[in-house]
């Protein structure tokens, strides 16, 4: 399979030895536009900085870092050492500083830290912390700024939609516990999700442990094991967390050691029940329950308040009872409303007070501040009217208790619906995490490979090199390769490939996929955090954390939004109040139940509570979350908002040929016999002759010949005697007492074998189609002609045609010769071809197209195309299969199907149009809502927006933005692709 070719590129550490420690990529501008080298030298001397760059796995990653740095103005030289995870940058401090370089590397998707001294052994860890209590972008910005100011913190990303912070920090300067403490000091709740050190970590529950000494004894026993990096214990929770190297040890060894420790063997270890995913999910459910509970209690108290103020006043009997005076002008209705609205204001609405206090304490203002100010204005003015009524025999005023109570109720309803909807945006990750099976069947083999015993174990206990049995209908428990058996595996949940894929001995399998029919024995090669599934989950999670450039717009607005709204609210109240006092409008405008002050107060409160900063903050991240999740389910891994934003602009695609437009492996595409003989017998003789050859074309012939054998897996070919390999021409051997010669035209002529006219015509025909013609002679006569080719992928022509209809230009750039390149291009409809191009020339072509004004995507197999993938606006690695570590690409297409290129562009366009729609709605809502709440329509129409309706509208705006993003879950690929039949080419 094409995936096998790619699986060597990045994930396997053994391949690092082939990588140059100083990869060089196409040079980029050293100086800012309009600045010459001479001018630069006048600006100041050059400086050198060394950065540690974590996360690089191959030369493609190094290219990605180099490209990001060299794009900055004032960079003289940048050299990236992928083996030692370092980057050395020569720069001019007048134009750029270390911080900008650091930011550029991190924007490229890598963890980076400045190394002050090369002898310094600083390193960076990444921890993820769940944040409780964020309500809008103002909260996330405040937290980001607070954490960024902490010494030892290199980079902070706070995602409002996922309610998580990803912090790059030096653990020698600050630990994750201190970071959590800082978050709590800033006024938010903090729950640790993961630390950089626990990539291979397992939590064990220990039964039978009672004392500190027992726990210390277990800790020492585990610490003595080879491969164990750290052991953390908790006697209260009866829990031990072990960090380890999966190549050297595994969880079953830990359990075995714990169970056998101590003279009485009373200790029993099991896997701790709640994992990371379950913790996140349980937190989400608990948050939903809390909001629902708060809303219900609020409703219980608010409903009577609403009825007494809005409904019962129109029912004569009840109205008389409510208007009964208690003290002076204080009525029973006012007392009831006061008593019922107080717990709503101070107990149920307590979260808004705490939220606004924490925000104001750190010099920022968020949505909680607006709600607290608005409800307090209504509540305390109502308290004032009640006290005045009780102390004065002739005071007549109106209370607004229903305003504050209903406002809080509607906002709680909105928050409940918002949390409910936000939970659904991350369903893609939850589904991916649930793909792994709960149990697995572990096999024990003897020295000869025979099965001795079977044991059902928890799938989290699988260790590297374990032999696992996969029965029909069961999920594959871990990444590995088939040792024994044949079956078909449904990989749609990982790669999006709809058809089951045939698997037999030697083929790779992916954990979480489903075995369709036969029994398989597989050897586990990647377990835990190394597995393809875990890497995909991490990639999707980091994509959802990464901000799209368009989100900076919302972040800028959020800084000034709340203070501006407070000023507008006060101005509205003051304008209406002064207009009333100065008789600036007719007294008939004032409702009978109010005076001019109360009318002005209602307008001011409405402005305060209708403004919604949340909708702006959620517009981009929710759409990116859903879009990347949908992409992952279709086998299109989009690395965050920046990749989405880049892909939607693409109007030119540069395709590599081999492995991208073609299958990437020679196969026999046609056989023509010139003599009467059975094809099966013909291939028996040909394969027996070729089986000793190492030539790629010989291997293609043997693979094709296997299809005619029943024992397809390990065929026994007839014996070949007197085998001779003629370099550059072909092979010769005696098989079944027949002289068989397989080779090109010149070999036949050299052996004085006459080539018939028919064979000549066939050779001419195959060469015109960019195929290789192979002649087969048996006993001195040409018996058959084989056509071997690297075939065009099915559907390639249709894909190029569809791209043309989407106004996307297609170009082919290949290192192959002009004849083959032109033939392939004419077959699929590509007009512009660049052949015999070296990797750096591919990158130069990409930059030429960019200079012409095109937004360029490069589609390649990610092995020799990395410079072009790096240079392009959007790099797409196609046919990556389980190799999801191609860091040079912005988008990884899991399948080898070209139609996923269209899916990626189409999905990004849909997602970005959804982001635009969200911004139009969020901005439009505030731009229209605030003037209406301020009373802009009141003079002409008499329409005014009561504060509780304004609050309901504010809550609804956030929910509507999230729901608008959720509609992306119904995304369907273009109908043209549904009609396009992509028949997979199987390379057996």
JSON list of N, CA and C in Angstrom, two decimals, residues 312-359:
[
{"chain": "A", "resi": 312, "resn": "UNK", "atom": "N", "xyz": [-50.92, 39.09, 37.40]},
{"chain": "A", "resi": 312, "resn": "UNK", "atom": "CA", "xyz": [-51.99, 39.23, 38.42]},
{"chain": "A", "resi": 312, "resn": "UNK", "atom": "C", "xyz": [-52.52, 40.65, 38.53]},
{"chain": "A", "resi": 313, "resn": "UNK", "atom": "N", "xyz": [-51.74, 41.64, 38.09]},
{"chain": "A", "resi": 313, "resn": "UNK", "atom": "CA", "xyz": [-52.18, 43.03, 38.18]},
{"chain": "A", "resi": 313, "resn": "UNK", "atom": "C", "xyz": [-53.39, 43.31, 37.28]},
{"chain": "A", "resi": 314, "resn": "UNK", "atom": "N", "xyz": [-53.62, 42.34, 36.32]},
{"chain": "A", "resi": 314, "resn": "UNK", "atom": "CA", "xyz": [-54.78, 42.51, 35.43]},
{"chain": "A", "resi": 314, "resn": "UNK", "atom": "C", "xyz": [-55.98, 41.67, 35.88]},
{"chain": "A", "resi": 315, "resn": "UNK", "atom": "N", "xyz": [-55.83, 40.93, 36.99]},
{"chain": "A", "resi": 315, "resn": "UNK", "atom": "CA", "xyz": [-56.95, 40.11, 37.52]},
{"chain": "A", "resi": 315, "resn": "UNK", "atom": "C", "xyz": [-57.49, 40.83, 38.76]},
{"chain": "A", "resi": 316, "resn": "UNK", "atom": "N", "xyz": [-58.71, 41.38, 38.68]},
{"chain": "A", "resi": 316, "resn": "UNK", "atom": "CA", "xyz": [-59.22, 42.29, 39.74]},
{"chain": "A", "resi": 316, "resn": "UNK", "atom": "C", "xyz": [-59.07, 41.78, 41.17]},
{"chain": "A", "resi": 317, "resn": "UNK", "atom": "N", "xyz": [-59.54, 40.59, 41.48]},
{"chain": "A", "resi": 317, "resn": "UNK", "atom": "CA", "xyz": [-59.51, 40.09, 42.86]},
{"chain": "A", "resi": 317, "resn": "UNK", "atom": "C", "xyz": [-58.10, 39.97, 43.41]},
{"chain": "A", "resi": 318, "resn": "UNK", "atom": "N", "xyz": [-57.25, 39.36, 42.60]},
{"chain": "A", "resi": 318, "resn": "UNK", "atom": "CA", "xyz": [-55.86, 39.16, 43.04]},
{"chain": "A", "resi": 318, "resn": "UNK", "atom": "C", "xyz": [-55.13, 40.51, 43.13]},
{"chain": "A", "resi": 319, "resn": "UNK", "atom": "N", "xyz": [-55.43, 41.42, 42.15]},
{"chain": "A", "resi": 319, "resn": "UNK", "atom": "CA", "xyz": [-54.78, 42.73, 42.14]},
{"chain": "A", "resi": 319, "resn": "UNK", "atom": "C", "xyz": [-55.08, 43.49, 43.44]},
{"chain": "A", "resi": 320, "resn": "UNK", "atom": "N", "xyz": [-56.32, 43.38, 43.90]},
{"chain": "A", "resi": 320, "resn": "UNK", "atom": "CA", "xyz": [-56.72, 44.07, 45.14]},
{"chain": "A", "resi": 320, "resn": "UNK", "atom": "C", "xyz": [-55.91, 43.53, 46.33]},
{"chain": "A", "resi": 321, "resn": "UNK", "atom": "N", "xyz": [-55.74, 42.21, 46.37]},
{"chain": "A", "resi": 321, "resn": "UNK", "atom": "CA", "xyz": [-54.98, 41.59, 47.46]},
{"chain": "A", "resi": 321, "resn": "UNK", "atom": "C", "xyz": [-53.52, 42.02, 47.45]},
{"chain": "A", "resi": 322, "resn": "UNK", "atom": "N", "xyz": [-52.93, 42.05, 46.27]},
{"chain": "A", "resi": 322, "resn": "UNK", "atom": "CA", "xyz": [-51.51, 42.42, 46.16]},
{"chain": "A", "resi": 322, "resn": "UNK", "atom": "C", "xyz": [-51.28, 43.89, 46.46]},
{"chain": "A", "resi": 323, "resn": "UNK", "atom": "N", "xyz": [-52.31, 44.73, 46.18]},
{"chain": "A", "resi": 323, "resn": "UNK", "atom": "CA", "xyz": [-52.18, 46.18, 46.43]},
{"chain": "A", "resi": 323, "resn": "UNK", "atom": "C", "xyz": [-52.47, 46.57, 47.87]},
{"chain": "A", "resi": 324, "resn": "UNK", "atom": "N", "xyz": [-52.82, 45.59, 48.71]},
{"chain": "A", "resi": 324, "resn": "UNK", "atom": "CA", "xyz": [-53.12, 45.87, 50.12]},
{"chain": "A", "resi": 324, "resn": "UNK", "atom": "C", "xyz": [-51.89, 46.44, 50.79]},
{"chain": "A", "resi": 325, "resn": "UNK", "atom": "N", "xyz": [-52.05, 47.55, 51.49]},
{"chain": "A", "resi": 325, "resn": "UNK", "atom": "CA", "xyz": [-50.92, 48.24, 52.13]},
{"chain": "A", "resi": 325, "resn": "UNK", "atom": "C", "xyz": [-50.49, 47.50, 53.39]},
{"chain": "A", "resi": 326, "resn": "UNK", "atom": "N", "xyz": [-49.18, 47.42, 53.61]},
{"chain": "A", "resi": 326, "resn": "UNK", "atom": "CA", "xyz": [-48.63, 46.80, 54.82]},
{"chain": "A", "resi": 326, "resn": "UNK", "atom": "C", "xyz": [-48.18, 47.89, 55.78]},
{"chain": "A", "resi": 327, "resn": "UNK", "atom": "N", "xyz": [-47.30, 48.76, 55.30]},
{"chain": "A", "resi": 327, "resn": "UNK", "atom": "CA", "xyz": [-46.84, 49.92, 56.07]},
{"chain": "A", "resi": 327, "resn": "UNK", "atom": "C", "xyz": [-46.83, 51.11, 55.13]},
{"chain": "A", "resi": 328, "resn": "UNK", "atom": "N", "xyz": [-47.52, 52.17, 55.50]},
{"chain": "A", "resi": 328, "resn": "UNK", "atom": "CA", "xyz": [-47.63, 53.35, 54.64]},
{"chain": "A", "resi": 328, "resn": "UNK", "atom": "C", "xyz": [-48.01, 52.93, 53.21]},
{"chain": "A", "resi": 329, "resn": "UNK", "atom": "N", "xyz": [-47.12, 53.21, 52.21]},
{"chain": "A", "resi": 329, "resn": "UNK", "atom": "CA", "xyz": [-47.45, 52.88, 50.82]},
{"chain": "A", "resi": 329, "resn": "UNK", "atom": "C", "xyz": [-46.88, 51.53, 50.36]},
{"chain": "A", "resi": 330, "resn": "UNK", "atom": "N", "xyz": [-46.25, 50.80, 51.27]},
{"chain": "A", "resi": 330, "resn": "UNK", "atom": "CA", "xyz": [-45.66, 49.49, 50.93]},
{"chain": "A", "resi": 330, "resn": "UNK", "atom": "C", "xyz": [-46.76, 48.44, 50.81]},
{"chain": "A", "resi": 331, "resn": "UNK", "atom": "N", "xyz": [-46.83, 47.77, 49.65]},
{"chain": "A", "resi": 331, "resn": "UNK", "atom": "CA", "xyz": [-47.89, 46.79, 49.40]},
{"chain": "A", "resi": 331, "resn": "UNK", "atom": "C", "xyz": [-47.38, 45.36, 49.60]},
{"chain": "A", "resi": 332, "resn": "UNK", "atom": "N", "xyz": [-48.36, 44.42, 49.73]},
{"chain": "A", "resi": 332, "resn": "UNK", "atom": "CA", "xyz": [-48.02, 42.99, 49.88]},
{"chain": "A", "resi": 332, "resn": "UNK", "atom": "C", "xyz": [-47.27, 42.50, 48.64]},
{"chain": "A", "resi": 333, "resn": "UNK", "atom": "N", "xyz": [-47.70, 42.95, 47.44]},
{"chain": "A", "resi": 333, "resn": "UNK", "atom": "CA", "xyz": [-47.05, 42.54, 46.18]},
{"chain": "A", "resi": 333, "resn": "UNK", "atom": "C", "xyz": [-45.58, 42.90, 46.16]},
{"chain": "A", "resi": 334, "resn": "UNK", "atom": "N", "xyz": [-45.23, 44.11, 46.63]},
{"chain": "A", "resi": 334, "resn": "UNK", "atom": "CA", "xyz": [-43.83, 44.54, 46.66]},
{"chain": "A", "resi": 334, "resn": "UNK", "atom": "C", "xyz": [-43.01, 43.69, 47.62]},
{"chain": "A", "resi": 335, "resn": "UNK", "atom": "N", "xyz": [-43.59, 43.38, 48.78]},
{"chain": "A", "resi": 335, "resn": "UNK", "atom": "CA", "xyz": [-42.89, 42.54, 49.77]},
{"chain": "A", "resi": 335, "resn": "UNK", "atom": "C", "xyz": [-42.62, 41.15, 49.19]},
{"chain": "A", "resi": 336, "resn": "UNK", "atom": "N", "xyz": [-43.65, 40.56, 48.53]},
{"chain": "A", "resi": 336, "resn": "UNK", "atom": "CA", "xyz": [-43.49, 39.21, 47.93]},
{"chain": "A", "resi": 336, "resn": "UNK", "atom": "C", "xyz": [-42.37, 39.23, 46.88]},
{"chain": "A", "resi": 337, "resn": "UNK", "atom": "N", "xyz": [-42.40, 40.26, 46.02]},
{"chain": "A", "resi": 337, "resn": "UNK", "atom": "CA", "xyz": [-41.39, 40.34, 44.96]},
{"chain": "A", "resi": 337, "resn": "UNK", "atom": "C", "xyz": [-39.99, 40.53, 45.53]},
{"chain": "A", "resi": 338, "resn": "UNK", "atom": "N", "xyz": [-39.88, 41.35, 46.60]},
{"chain": "A", "resi": 338, "resn": "UNK", "atom": "CA", "xyz": [-38.60, 41.59, 47.24]},
{"chain": "A", "resi": 338, "resn": "UNK", "atom": "C", "xyz": [-38.04, 40.29, 47.85]},
{"chain": "A", "resi": 339, "resn": "UNK", "atom": "N", "xyz": [-38.90, 39.60, 48.58]},
{"chain": "A", "resi": 339, "resn": "UNK", "atom": "CA", "xyz": [-38.49, 38.36, 49.26]},
{"chain": "A", "resi": 339, "resn": "UNK", "atom": "C", "xyz": [-38.06, 37.30, 48.24]},
{"chain": "A", "resi": 340, "resn": "UNK", "atom": "N", "xyz": [-38.83, 37.17, 47.15]},
{"chain": "A", "resi": 340, "resn": "UNK", "atom": "CA", "xyz": [-38.52, 36.11, 46.16]},
{"chain": "A", "resi": 340, "resn": "UNK", "atom": "C", "xyz": [-37.33, 36.45, 45.27]},
{"chain": "A", "resi": 341, "resn": "UNK", "atom": "N", "xyz": [-37.13, 37.73, 44.97]},
{"chain": "A", "resi": 341, "resn": "UNK", "atom": "CA", "xyz": [-36.04, 38.08, 44.04]},
{"chain": "A", "resi": 341, "resn": "UNK", "atom": "C", "xyz": [-34.68, 38.15, 44.74]},
{"chain": "A", "resi": 342, "resn": "UNK", "atom": "N", "xyz": [-34.67, 38.31, 46.08]},
{"chain": "A", "resi": 342, "resn": "UNK", "atom": "CA", "xyz": [-33.39, 38.42, 46.81]},
{"chain": "A", "resi": 342, "resn": "UNK", "atom": "C", "xyz": [-32.53, 37.16, 46.68]},
{"chain": "A", "resi": 343, "resn": "UNK", "atom": "N", "xyz": [-33.08, 35.93, 46.91]},
{"chain": "A", "resi": 343, "resn": "UNK", "atom": "CA", "xyz": [-32.21, 34.74, 46.72]},
{"chain": "A", "resi": 343, "resn": "UNK", "atom": "C", "xyz": [-31.74, 34.58, 45.27]},
{"chain": "A", "resi": 344, "resn": "UNK", "atom": "N", "xyz": [-32.57, 35.02, 44.30]},
{"chain": "A", "resi": 344, "resn": "UNK", "atom": "CA", "xyz": [-32.14, 34.94, 42.90]},
{"chain": "A", "resi": 344, "resn": "UNK", "atom": "C", "xyz": [-30.96, 35.86, 42.67]},
{"chain": "A", "resi": 345, "resn": "UNK", "atom": "N", "xyz": [-31.03, 37.06, 43.25]},
{"chain": "A", "resi": 345, "resn": "UNK", "atom": "CA", "xyz": [-29.98, 38.06, 43.05]},
{"chain": "A", "resi": 345, "resn": "UNK", "atom": "C", "xyz": [-28.67, 37.66, 43.71]},
{"chain": "A", "resi": 346, "resn": "UNK", "atom": "N", "xyz": [-28.74, 37.19, 44.97]},
{"chain": "A", "resi": 346, "resn": "UNK", "atom": "CA", "xyz": [-27.50, 37.01, 45.74]},
{"chain": "A", "resi": 346, "resn": "UNK", "atom": "C", "xyz": [-27.04, 35.56, 45.91]},
{"chain": "A", "resi": 347, "resn": "UNK", "atom": "N", "xyz": [-27.95, 34.60, 45.81]},
{"chain": "A", "resi": 347, "resn": "UNK", "atom": "CA", "xyz": [-27.54, 33.20, 45.99]},
{"chain": "A", "resi": 347, "resn": "UNK", "atom": "C", "xyz": [-27.37, 32.53, 44.62]},
{"chain": "A", "resi": 348, "resn": "UNK", "atom": "N", "xyz": [-28.45, 32.57, 43.83]},
{"chain": "A", "resi": 348, "resn": "UNK", "atom": "CA", "xyz": [-28.38, 31.95, 42.50]},
{"chain": "A", "resi": 348, "resn": "UNK", "atom": "C", "xyz": [-27.47, 32.77, 41.58]},
{"chain": "A", "resi": 349, "resn": "UNK", "atom": "N", "xyz": [-27.51, 34.10, 41.74]},
{"chain": "A", "resi": 349, "resn": "UNK", "atom": "CA", "xyz": [-26.69, 34.97, 40.89]},
{"chain": "A", "resi": 349, "resn": "UNK", "atom": "C", "xyz": [-25.30, 35.25, 41.45]},
{"chain": "A", "resi": 350, "resn": "UNK", "atom": "N", "xyz": [-24.93, 34.49, 42.50]},
{"chain": "A", "resi": 350, "resn": "UNK", "atom": "CA", "xyz": [-23.63, 34.72, 43.15]},
{"chain": "A", "resi": 350, "resn": "UNK", "atom": "C", "xyz": [-22.47, 34.58, 42.17]},
{"chain": "A", "resi": 351, "resn": "UNK", "atom": "N", "xyz": [-22.59, 33.66, 41.19]},
{"chain": "A", "resi": 351, "resn": "UNK", "atom": "CA", "xyz": [-21.50, 33.42, 40.23]},
{"chain": "A", "resi": 351, "resn": "UNK", "atom": "C", "xyz": [-21.13, 34.69, 39.47]},
{"chain": "A", "resi": 352, "resn": "UNK", "atom": "N", "xyz": [-22.13, 35.57, 39.23]},
{"chain": "A", "resi": 352, "resn": "UNK", "atom": "CA", "xyz": [-21.84, 36.81, 38.49]},
{"chain": "A", "resi": 352, "resn": "UNK", "atom": "C", "xyz": [-21.06, 37.80, 39.34]},
{"chain": "A", "resi": 353, "resn": "UNK", "atom": "N", "xyz": [-21.32, 37.81, 40.66]},
{"chain": "A", "resi": 353, "resn": "UNK", "atom": "CA", "xyz": [-20.57, 38.67, 41.57]},
{"chain": "A", "resi": 353, "resn": "UNK", "atom": "C", "xyz": [-19.12, 38.21, 41.67]},
{"chain": "A", "resi": 354, "resn": "UNK", "atom": "N", "xyz": [-18.94, 36.90, 41.89]},
{"chain": "A", "resi": 354, "resn": "UNK", "atom": "CA", "xyz": [-17.57, 36.38, 42.04]},
{"chain": "A", "resi": 354, "resn": "UNK", "atom": "C", "xyz": [-16.79, 36.57, 40.74]},
{"chain": "A", "resi": 355, "resn": "UNK", "atom": "N", "xyz": [-17.46, 36.33, 39.61]},
{"chain": "A", "resi": 355, "resn": "UNK", "atom": "CA", "xyz": [-16.82, 36.49, 38.30]},
{"chain": "A", "resi": 355, "resn": "UNK", "atom": "C", "xyz": [-16.38, 37.92, 38.05]},
{"chain": "A", "resi": 356, "resn": "UNK", "atom": "N", "xyz": [-17.26, 38.88, 38.36]},
{"chain": "A", "resi": 356, "resn": "UNK", "atom": "CA", "xyz": [-16.92, 40.28, 38.12]},
{"chain": "A", "resi": 356, "resn": "UNK", "atom": "C", "xyz": [-15.87, 40.78, 39.12]},
{"chain": "A", "resi": 357, "resn": "UNK", "atom": "N", "xyz": [-15.91, 40.28, 40.37]},
{"chain": "A", "resi": 357, "resn": "UNK", "atom": "CA", "xyz": [-14.90, 40.68, 41.36]},
{"chain": "A", "resi": 357, "resn": "UNK", "atom": "C", "xyz": [-13.51, 40.24, 40.91]},
{"chain": "A", "resi": 358, "resn": "UNK", "atom": "N", "xyz": [-13.43, 38.98, 40.44]},
{"chain": "A", "resi": 358, "resn": "UNK", "atom": "CA", "xyz": [-12.14, 38.45, 40.00]},
{"chain": "A", "resi": 358, "resn": "UNK", "atom": "C", "xyz": [-11.62, 39.21, 38.78]},
{"chain": "A", "resi": 359, "resn": "UNK", "atom": "N", "xyz": [-12.53, 39.54, 37.87]},
{"chain": "A", "resi": 359, "resn": "UNK", "atom": "CA", "xyz": [-12.12, 40.27, 36.66]},
{"chain": "A", "resi": 359, "resn": "UNK", "atom": "C", "xyz": [-11.63, 41.67, 37.01]}
]
